[in-house]
Tab-separated table of C-alpha atoms in Angstrom:
chain	number	residue	atom	x	y	z
P	1	GLY	CA	85.859	-255.131	-185.539
P	2	GLN	CA	87.294	-255.359	-182.782
P	3	GLN	CA	86.864	-258.645	-180.665
P	4	VAL	CA	87.777	-259.959	-177.047
P	5	MET	CA	87.120	-263.348	-176.786
P	6	GLN	CA	86.804	-264.831	-172.930
P	7	ILE	CA	86.767	-268.883	-171.971
P	8	PRO	CA	85.235	-270.743	-170.324
P	9	GLN	CA	81.564	-268.768	-169.867
P	10	TYR	CA	81.082	-270.984	-167.099
P	11	GLN	CA	83.697	-272.588	-164.432
P	12	HIS	CA	82.398	-274.709	-161.064
P	13	VAL	CA	85.055	-275.834	-158.697
P	14	GLN	CA	84.965	-276.972	-155.243
P	15	GLU	CA	86.199	-274.646	-152.995
P	16	GLY	CA	89.892	-275.049	-152.527
P	17	GLU	CA	90.415	-275.863	-156.286
P	18	ASP	CA	92.212	-273.339	-158.750
P	19	PHE	CA	90.547	-271.179	-161.311
P	20	THR	CA	91.930	-269.610	-164.685
P	21	THR	CA	89.848	-267.410	-167.090
P	22	TYR	CA	91.448	-266.583	-170.537
P	23	CYS	CA	91.102	-264.028	-172.777
P	24	ASN	CA	92.123	-263.604	-176.593
P	25	SER	CA	91.894	-260.518	-178.933
P	26	SER	CA	92.005	-260.583	-182.471
P	27	THR	CA	94.182	-257.555	-182.389
P	28	THR	CA	97.229	-256.233	-180.494
P	29	LEU	CA	96.028	-254.171	-177.437
P	30	SER	CA	97.728	-251.426	-175.962
P	31	ASN	CA	96.665	-252.838	-172.186
P	32	ILE	CA	94.128	-255.021	-170.673
P	33	GLN	CA	92.115	-254.930	-167.279
P	34	TRP	CA	90.458	-257.384	-165.505
P	35	TYR	CA	86.926	-256.972	-163.631
P	36	LYS	CA	84.946	-258.693	-161.008
P	37	GLN	CA	81.144	-257.988	-160.884
P	38	ARG	CA	79.675	-259.969	-157.986
P	39	PRO	CA	75.574	-261.430	-158.453
P	40	GLY	CA	73.380	-258.663	-158.483
P	41	GLY	CA	76.225	-256.219	-158.263
P	42	HIS	CA	78.449	-253.898	-161.155
P	43	PRO	CA	81.777	-254.555	-162.446
P	44	VAL	CA	85.013	-253.364	-160.005
P	45	PHE	CA	88.059	-252.641	-161.474
P	46	LEU	CA	90.833	-255.481	-160.176
P	47	ILE	CA	93.865	-254.988	-162.440
P	48	GLN	CA	95.657	-253.214	-165.495
P	49	LEU	CA	98.259	-255.095	-167.714
P	50	VAL	CA	99.918	-252.683	-169.959
P	51	LYS	CA	103.528	-254.155	-170.836
P	52	SER	CA	103.976	-257.328	-172.817
P	53	GLY	CA	104.680	-260.190	-170.984
P	54	GLU	CA	103.963	-258.771	-167.445
P	55	VAL	CA	102.948	-260.389	-164.752
P	56	LYS	CA	101.287	-259.636	-161.684
P	57	LYS	CA	99.957	-260.938	-158.314
P	58	GLN	CA	97.328	-259.701	-155.737
P	59	LYS	CA	97.479	-262.614	-153.068
P	60	ARG	CA	95.889	-265.610	-154.402
P	61	LEU	CA	95.489	-263.673	-158.048
P	62	THR	CA	97.580	-263.768	-160.730
P	63	PHE	CA	97.109	-262.041	-164.018
P	64	GLN	CA	99.152	-262.277	-167.176
P	65	PHE	CA	99.603	-260.219	-170.223
P	66	GLY	CA	100.983	-262.142	-173.452
P	67	GLU	CA	103.839	-261.560	-175.269
P	68	ALA	CA	102.182	-260.505	-178.195
P	69	LYS	CA	99.783	-257.925	-176.090
P	70	LYS	CA	96.798	-260.321	-177.679
P	71	ASN	CA	96.186	-262.458	-174.995
P	72	SER	CA	95.826	-262.446	-170.907
P	73	SER	CA	94.673	-264.784	-168.332
P	74	LEU	CA	93.352	-264.714	-164.139
P	75	HIS	CA	94.407	-267.220	-162.333
P	76	ILE	CA	93.212	-267.779	-158.862
P	77	THR	CA	94.725	-270.433	-156.573
P	78	ALA	CA	93.057	-271.861	-153.814
P	79	THR	CA	89.268	-270.567	-154.565
P	80	GLN	CA	87.423	-269.390	-151.638
P	81	THR	CA	83.710	-268.808	-151.565
P	82	THR	CA	84.193	-265.266	-151.472
P	83	ASP	CA	85.794	-265.391	-155.209
P	84	VAL	CA	82.116	-266.304	-156.419
P	85	GLY	CA	81.264	-263.644	-159.295
P	86	THR	CA	81.814	-263.072	-163.288
P	87	TYR	CA	85.173	-262.368	-163.828
P	88	PHE	CA	85.800	-259.681	-167.133
P	89	CYS	CA	88.739	-259.268	-169.434
P	90	ALA	CA	88.524	-255.717	-171.075
P	91	GLY	CA	90.862	-254.685	-173.872
P	92	ARG	CA	92.046	-251.432	-175.111
P	93	LEU	CA	93.332	-250.709	-178.669
P	94	GLN	CA	96.349	-248.325	-178.876
P	95	GLY	CA	94.788	-244.493	-178.825
P	96	ALA	CA	91.302	-245.452	-178.348
P	97	GLN	CA	88.871	-244.448	-175.640
P	98	LYS	CA	86.937	-247.493	-174.773
P	99	LEU	CA	87.054	-251.136	-174.008
P	100	VAL	CA	86.093	-253.807	-175.332
P	101	PHE	CA	84.907	-256.481	-172.753
P	102	GLY	CA	85.102	-260.250	-172.865
P	103	GLN	CA	82.147	-262.274	-172.233
P	104	GLY	CA	83.151	-262.667	-168.905
P	105	THR	CA	83.781	-266.174	-166.948
P	106	ARG	CA	81.176	-266.858	-164.108
P	107	LEU	CA	82.547	-268.575	-161.286
P	108	THR	CA	80.591	-270.655	-158.834
P	109	ILE	CA	81.958	-272.612	-156.047
P	110	ASN	CA	81.084	-275.611	-153.895
P	111	PRO	CA	81.726	-274.891	-150.417
U	1	GLY	CA	88.753	-245.641	-154.876
U	2	ALA	CA	86.568	-242.983	-156.969
U	3	VAL	CA	82.685	-243.291	-156.488
U	4	VAL	CA	80.304	-243.404	-159.153
U	5	SER	CA	76.397	-243.189	-158.644
U	6	GLN	CA	73.492	-244.218	-160.750
U	7	HIS	CA	70.127	-243.407	-160.169
U	8	PRO	CA	67.354	-244.948	-160.099
U	9	SER	CA	68.996	-248.255	-159.173
U	10	TRP	CA	65.316	-249.799	-160.305
U	11	VAL	CA	62.648	-248.306	-162.619
U	12	ILE	CA	59.054	-249.554	-164.113
U	13	CYS	CA	57.731	-247.735	-166.670
U	14	LYS	CA	54.599	-248.321	-169.317
U	15	SER	CA	55.525	-248.950	-173.223
U	16	GLY	CA	55.504	-245.438	-174.873
U	17	THR	CA	57.085	-243.265	-172.208
U	18	SER	CA	60.772	-242.105	-171.494
U	19	VAL	CA	62.641	-243.091	-168.709
U	20	LYS	CA	65.836	-240.664	-167.723
U	21	ILE	CA	69.113	-242.378	-166.112
U	22	GLU	CA	71.386	-240.399	-164.239
U	23	CYS	CA	75.225	-241.237	-163.770
U	24	ARG	CA	77.686	-238.844	-161.333
U	25	SER	CA	81.183	-238.753	-160.307
U	26	LEU	CA	80.815	-238.357	-156.911
U	27	ASP	CA	84.439	-237.287	-155.996
U	28	PHE	CA	86.196	-236.919	-159.451
U	29	GLN	CA	85.918	-235.126	-162.416
U	30	ALA	CA	84.623	-237.645	-165.249
U	31	THR	CA	86.075	-236.174	-168.738
U	32	THR	CA	84.637	-239.286	-170.554
U	33	MET	CA	81.501	-241.737	-168.814
U	34	PHE	CA	80.674	-244.953	-171.022
U	35	TRP	CA	77.069	-246.166	-170.900
U	36	TYR	CA	76.439	-250.101	-171.237
U	37	ARG	CA	73.861	-252.594	-171.524
U	38	GLN	CA	74.086	-255.737	-170.161
U	39	PHE	CA	71.443	-258.636	-170.310
U	40	PRO	CA	71.128	-261.401	-167.709
U	41	LYS	CA	74.321	-263.352	-167.227
U	42	GLN	CA	75.734	-261.647	-170.316
U	43	SER	CA	78.669	-259.191	-171.299
U	44	LEU	CA	78.622	-255.500	-170.981
U	45	MET	CA	77.386	-253.913	-174.644
U	46	LEU	CA	79.131	-250.698	-175.141
U	47	MET	CA	76.223	-248.313	-175.996
U	48	ALA	CA	77.883	-244.923	-176.276
U	49	THR	CA	80.833	-242.873	-175.305
U	50	SER	CA	80.059	-239.546	-173.658
U	51	ASN	CA	82.547	-236.659	-173.378
U	52	GLU	CA	81.947	-233.816	-171.543
U	53	GLY	CA	80.472	-230.609	-173.405
U	54	SER	CA	80.252	-232.462	-176.633
U	55	LYS	CA	78.265	-234.958	-178.436
U	56	ALA	CA	78.063	-238.721	-177.699
U	57	THR	CA	79.729	-241.191	-179.985
U	58	TYR	CA	77.684	-244.316	-180.347
U	59	GLU	CA	78.305	-248.025	-181.354
U	60	GLN	CA	77.280	-249.285	-184.161
U	61	GLY	CA	73.742	-250.275	-184.227
U	62	VAL	CA	72.966	-248.505	-181.236
U	63	GLU	CA	69.793	-245.737	-182.404
U	64	LYS	CA	71.013	-242.453	-181.318
U	65	ASP	CA	67.238	-241.084	-181.224
U	66	LYS	CA	66.111	-243.642	-178.982
U	67	PHE	CA	69.051	-243.365	-176.288
U	68	LEU	CA	69.590	-239.852	-175.852
U	69	ILE	CA	72.920	-239.032	-173.919
U	70	ASN	CA	73.933	-235.472	-172.514
U	71	HIS	CA	76.872	-235.019	-170.741
U	72	ALA	CA	76.373	-231.806	-169.543
U	73	SER	CA	79.002	-231.676	-166.829
U	74	LEU	CA	82.232	-232.982	-165.352
U	75	THR	CA	80.301	-234.624	-162.763
U	76	LEU	CA	76.860	-235.736	-164.774
U	77	SER	CA	76.051	-237.762	-167.578
U	78	THR	CA	72.150	-238.748	-168.458
U	79	LEU	CA	70.631	-241.332	-170.515
U	80	THR	CA	67.255	-241.070	-171.913
U	81	VAL	CA	65.338	-243.974	-173.125
U	82	THR	CA	62.726	-242.687	-175.350
U	83	SER	CA	59.689	-244.392	-175.840
U	84	ALA	CA	60.435	-247.201	-174.390
U	85	HIS	CA	59.435	-250.614	-175.184
U	86	PRO	CA	59.667	-254.070	-173.518
U	87	GLU	CA	62.431	-255.023	-175.526
U	88	ASP	CA	64.552	-251.650	-173.799
U	89	SER	CA	64.260	-253.816	-170.693
U	90	SER	CA	67.635	-254.407	-169.159
U	91	PHE	CA	70.721	-253.534	-167.131
U	92	TYR	CA	72.133	-250.485	-167.569
U	93	ILE	CA	75.483	-249.322	-166.282
U	94	CYS	CA	77.592	-246.039	-166.494
U	95	SER	CA	81.367	-245.995	-166.339
U	96	ALA	CA	83.411	-242.952	-165.672
U	97	ARG	CA	87.111	-242.320	-166.220
U	98	GLY	CA	88.487	-239.512	-164.400
U	99	GLY	CA	92.028	-238.733	-165.100
U	100	ALA	CA	94.514	-240.685	-166.927
U	101	TYR	CA	93.639	-241.646	-170.515
U	102	THR	CA	94.124	-245.450	-169.859
U	103	GLY	CA	92.935	-245.314	-166.616
U	104	GLU	CA	90.419	-247.881	-164.619
U	105	LEU	CA	86.838	-246.976	-165.139
U	106	PHE	CA	84.448	-246.889	-162.156
U	107	PHE	CA	81.375	-248.483	-162.566
U	108	GLY	CA	77.776	-246.939	-161.398
U	109	GLU	CA	75.449	-249.280	-159.560
U	110	GLY	CA	73.239	-249.549	-162.424
U	111	SER	CA	69.809	-249.426	-163.281
U	112	ARG	CA	67.550	-252.356	-164.023
U	113	LEU	CA	64.518	-251.036	-166.189
U	114	THR	CA	61.849	-253.020	-166.759
U	115	VAL	CA	58.987	-251.499	-169.256
U	116	LEU	CA	55.683	-252.984	-168.988
């Protein structure tokens, strides 16, 4: 079945350092979404990428969708303690209803 | 953004009893709802897709007779864990999608089930 692999599983950084998480799908995706889940909370939608090679920015967050629409990345510049949480990518196949979630990357930050 | 309310947040039950979890979209009509299970520090495992007025579509390996899903209206879906056992203890989260077929998901707060 469709798989979405996400790395790394854990990342610990010093406040102010950059952070990147990567997602790779075994099949071409229709679109990919990113979610953030704070400790003890529920996932919250961050962004959706649809076009091949698309790059979107939200303040210190940069999201990329690969040319082949099989991989994606989330990069955070100059992390802050409020960035702590688990970041999930979720991919959707063409014509499919469901999203397949990656394993998530848990980000912890040393202030 | 849209609001999805999930109830109860916490539930403790005895082994062998059934537990019902509700998922409500408060300010939009949710044509499709999804139920997930999440183990500590792990990802969201999709259990089933629920479309209003029709039978739920279960993922491979999920027992439909054990995890009963009902989506009777555009604002309410329920998950009933029947004859619960300690291995069913987990964090269950619902999500809902309103209009656009490829739109974002709005998640409920989750329900933590502990079966004694």
